Amino acid sequence: MSKLGRNEPCHCGSGIKYKKCCMAKDEQTARDNRQQAAANGTRSVQQSDLAGFINSQLTWSNPQYAELALQLSENMQAEYTPDQTVMTIMVWHTYSTATSPSFRKMGVFCAALEFMASEVHGLNKNRNELAEKYEVSAATVQKRFQEISAFMMEQAEQTQSA
């Protein structure tokens, strides 16, 4: 999947053009993620330091969440920059801290988070290939992606209103 064009149907499935539907929200989420990463001093993290960053600089409410972050960083390192990976890890940290999600397969959230990263950074990834990579269903990847996206949009709205 290439970067979505302004006049193409929105990825949310509404049938409305992307520019009239989710484009502003997606751009705001990307800006917020960059600002959050910068505020947390994560810009200087190198690929080799990601495990240390995940284990030492972030506090996880559940050891499974840290394990998922480590797996995600390993799976993203070949195709994403360290900054892109850190932003994705920060999204997961924020989401998991606030919602305490439960899961049987880590791959579901890994695929959803990587799909989000590919959308934000305009990479050619689609749900089906990520579902195959993480050995989960594409429908579940979409569901988790929508949950995380809705959460991040809510966080952005709260930040703007504060």
One Martini backbone bead per residue (centre of mass of N, CA, C, O) as a GRO file, in nm:
protein
  162
    1MET     BB    1   0.092   0.039   0.027
    2SER     BB    2   0.061   0.350  -0.046
    3LYS     BB    3   0.031   0.658  -0.021
    4LEU     BB    4  -0.230   0.844   0.049
    5GLY     BB    5  -0.440   1.026  -0.125
    6ARG     BB    6  -0.644   1.295  -0.099
    7ASN     BB    7  -0.869   1.171  -0.326
    8GLU     BB    8  -0.900   0.923  -0.180
    9PRO     BB    9  -1.027   0.693  -0.011
   10CYS     BB   10  -1.063   0.628   0.299
   11HIS     BB   11  -0.924   0.398   0.534
   12CYS     BB   12  -1.194   0.374   0.724
   13GLY     BB   13  -1.455   0.329   0.512
   14SER     BB   14  -1.656   0.583   0.448
   15GLY     BB   15  -1.607   0.707   0.132
   16ILE     BB   16  -1.445   0.943   0.185
   17LYS     BB   17  -1.230   1.161   0.138
   18TYR     BB   18  -0.939   1.194   0.297
   19LYS     BB   19  -0.932   1.516   0.321
   20LYS     BB   20  -1.237   1.503   0.467
   21CYS     BB   21  -1.153   1.305   0.702
   22CYS     BB   22  -0.839   1.180   0.825
   23MET     BB   23  -0.595   1.364   0.757
   24ALA     BB   24  -0.576   1.561   0.997
   25LYS     BB   25  -0.556   1.343   1.216
   26ASP     BB   26  -0.302   1.198   1.108
   27GLU     BB   27  -0.116   1.445   1.115
   28GLN     BB   28  -0.149   1.502   1.417
   29THR     BB   29  -0.043   1.233   1.519
   30ALA     BB   30   0.237   1.260   1.398
   31ARG     BB   31   0.311   1.520   1.547
   32ASP     BB   32   0.267   1.414   1.835
   33ASN     BB   33   0.473   1.186   1.821
   34ARG     BB   34   0.718   1.366   1.770
   35GLN     BB   35   0.685   1.542   2.026
   36GLN     BB   36   0.696   1.315   2.234
   37ALA     BB   37   0.974   1.209   2.159
   38ALA     BB   38   1.123   1.478   2.210
   39ALA     BB   39   1.032   1.517   2.511
   40ASN     BB   40   1.171   1.223   2.587
   41GLY     BB   41   1.457   1.202   2.442
   42THR     BB   42   1.451   0.990   2.170
   43ARG     BB   43   1.636   1.090   1.927
   44SER     BB   44   1.921   0.943   2.032
   45VAL     BB   45   1.837   0.669   1.956
   46GLN     BB   46   1.971   0.371   1.873
   47GLN     BB   47   1.938   0.063   1.757
   48SER     BB   48   2.134  -0.062   1.980
   49ASP     BB   49   1.954   0.096   2.224
   50LEU     BB   50   1.658  -0.012   2.239
   51ALA     BB   51   1.663  -0.218   2.469
   52GLY     BB   52   1.754  -0.018   2.685
   53PHE     BB   53   1.521   0.175   2.655
   54ILE     BB   54   1.292  -0.028   2.718
   55ASN     BB   55   1.418  -0.138   3.002
   56SER     BB   56   1.515   0.154   3.142
   57GLN     BB   57   1.327   0.418   3.046
   58LEU     BB   58   1.078   0.231   3.079
   59THR     BB   59   0.761   0.180   3.229
   60TRP     BB   60   0.602  -0.128   3.299
   61SER     BB   61   0.297  -0.289   3.395
   62ASN     BB   62   0.395  -0.528   3.198
   63PRO     BB   63   0.618  -0.755   3.079
   64GLN     BB   64   0.475  -0.806   2.803
   65TYR     BB   65   0.507  -0.517   2.692
   66ALA     BB   66   0.815  -0.522   2.672
   67GLU     BB   67   0.834  -0.772   2.493
   68LEU     BB   68   0.682  -0.649   2.258
   69ALA     BB   69   0.875  -0.412   2.210
   70LEU     BB   70   1.119  -0.588   2.140
   71GLN     BB   71   0.995  -0.738   1.903
   72LEU     BB   72   0.926  -0.490   1.736
   73SER     BB   73   1.214  -0.374   1.709
   74GLU     BB   74   1.330  -0.619   1.561
   75ASN     BB   75   1.119  -0.614   1.317
   76MET     BB   76   1.189  -0.297   1.233
   77GLN     BB   77   1.504  -0.248   1.184
   78ALA     BB   78   1.527  -0.298   0.864
   79GLU     BB   79   1.283  -0.061   0.774
   80TYR     BB   80   1.356   0.138   1.012
   81THR     BB   81   1.418   0.386   1.196
   82PRO     BB   82   1.486   0.460   1.513
   83ASP     BB   83   1.274   0.688   1.536
   84GLN     BB   84   1.035   0.523   1.430
   85THR     BB   85   1.052   0.303   1.644
   86VAL     BB   86   1.024   0.482   1.895
   87MET     BB   87   0.747   0.598   1.827
   88THR     BB   88   0.608   0.323   1.834
   89ILE     BB   89   0.683   0.253   2.126
   90MET     BB   90   0.541   0.503   2.249
   91VAL     BB   91   0.262   0.425   2.165
   92TRP     BB   92   0.256   0.158   2.319
   93HIS     BB   93   0.312   0.273   2.599
   94THR     BB   94   0.069   0.460   2.616
   95TYR     BB   95  -0.149   0.249   2.558
   96SER     BB   96  -0.075   0.028   2.775
   97THR     BB   97  -0.094   0.213   3.023
   98ALA     BB   98  -0.402   0.304   2.980
   99THR     BB   99  -0.543  -0.002   2.891
  100SER     BB  100  -0.442  -0.287   2.951
  101PRO     BB  101  -0.394  -0.510   2.747
  102SER     BB  102  -0.498  -0.816   2.613
  103PHE     BB  103  -0.316  -1.121   2.501
  104ARG     BB  104  -0.197  -1.402   2.308
  105LYS     BB  105  -0.076  -1.236   2.060
  106MET     BB  106   0.171  -1.017   1.985
  107GLY     BB  107   0.138  -0.985   1.672
  108VAL     BB  108  -0.111  -0.807   1.665
  109PHE     BB  109   0.021  -0.545   1.776
  110CYS     BB  110   0.267  -0.538   1.596
  111ALA     BB  111   0.114  -0.512   1.329
  112ALA     BB  112  -0.049  -0.257   1.400
  113LEU     BB  113   0.197  -0.075   1.462
  114GLU     BB  114   0.340  -0.110   1.190
  115PHE     BB  115   0.109  -0.004   1.023
  116MET     BB  116   0.109   0.275   1.145
  117ALA     BB  117   0.399   0.347   1.068
  118SER     BB  118   0.358   0.314   0.761
  119GLU     BB  119   0.144   0.535   0.736
  120VAL     BB  120   0.301   0.777   0.857
  121HIS     BB  121   0.574   0.711   0.658
  122GLY     BB  122   0.493   0.596   0.365
  123LEU     BB  123   0.487   0.290   0.342
  124ASN     BB  124   0.477  -0.040   0.177
  125LYS     BB  125   0.216  -0.147   0.359
  126ASN     BB  126   0.004  -0.417   0.454
  127ARG     BB  127  -0.202  -0.606   0.636
  128ASN     BB  128  -0.147  -0.882   0.504
  129GLU     BB  129   0.165  -0.887   0.528
  130LEU     BB  130   0.169  -0.843   0.838
  131ALA     BB  131  -0.002  -1.085   0.914
  132GLU     BB  132   0.198  -1.287   0.798
  133LYS     BB  133   0.453  -1.204   0.956
  134TYR     BB  134   0.280  -1.250   1.249
  135GLU     BB  135   0.058  -1.473   1.235
  136VAL     BB  136  -0.220  -1.322   1.157
  137SER     BB  137  -0.505  -1.153   1.114
  138ALA     BB  138  -0.618  -0.889   0.928
  139ALA     BB  139  -0.870  -0.818   1.096
  140THR     BB  140  -0.720  -0.787   1.367
  141VAL     BB  141  -0.529  -0.569   1.281
  142GLN     BB  142  -0.747  -0.360   1.216
  143LYS     BB  143  -0.876  -0.348   1.495
  144ARG     BB  144  -0.620  -0.256   1.652
  145PHE     BB  145  -0.562  -0.009   1.484
  146GLN     BB  146  -0.828   0.139   1.553
  147GLU     BB  147  -0.787   0.148   1.859
  148ILE     BB  148  -0.520   0.304   1.860
  149SER     BB  149  -0.612   0.545   1.690
  150ALA     BB  150  -0.841   0.638   1.876
  151PHE     BB  151  -0.663   0.685   2.121
  152MET     BB  152  -0.467   0.895   1.991
  153MET     BB  153  -0.687   1.099   1.920
  154GLU     BB  154  -0.780   1.146   2.209
  155GLN     BB  155  -0.508   1.249   2.310
  156ALA     BB  156  -0.489   1.489   2.117
  157GLU     BB  157  -0.747   1.632   2.212
  158GLN     BB  158  -0.658   1.666   2.508
  159THR     BB  159  -0.408   1.834   2.445
  160GLN     BB  160  -0.554   2.070   2.296
  161SER     BB  161  -0.759   2.139   2.544
  162ALA     BB  162  -0.519   2.208   2.764
   0.00000   0.00000   0.00000
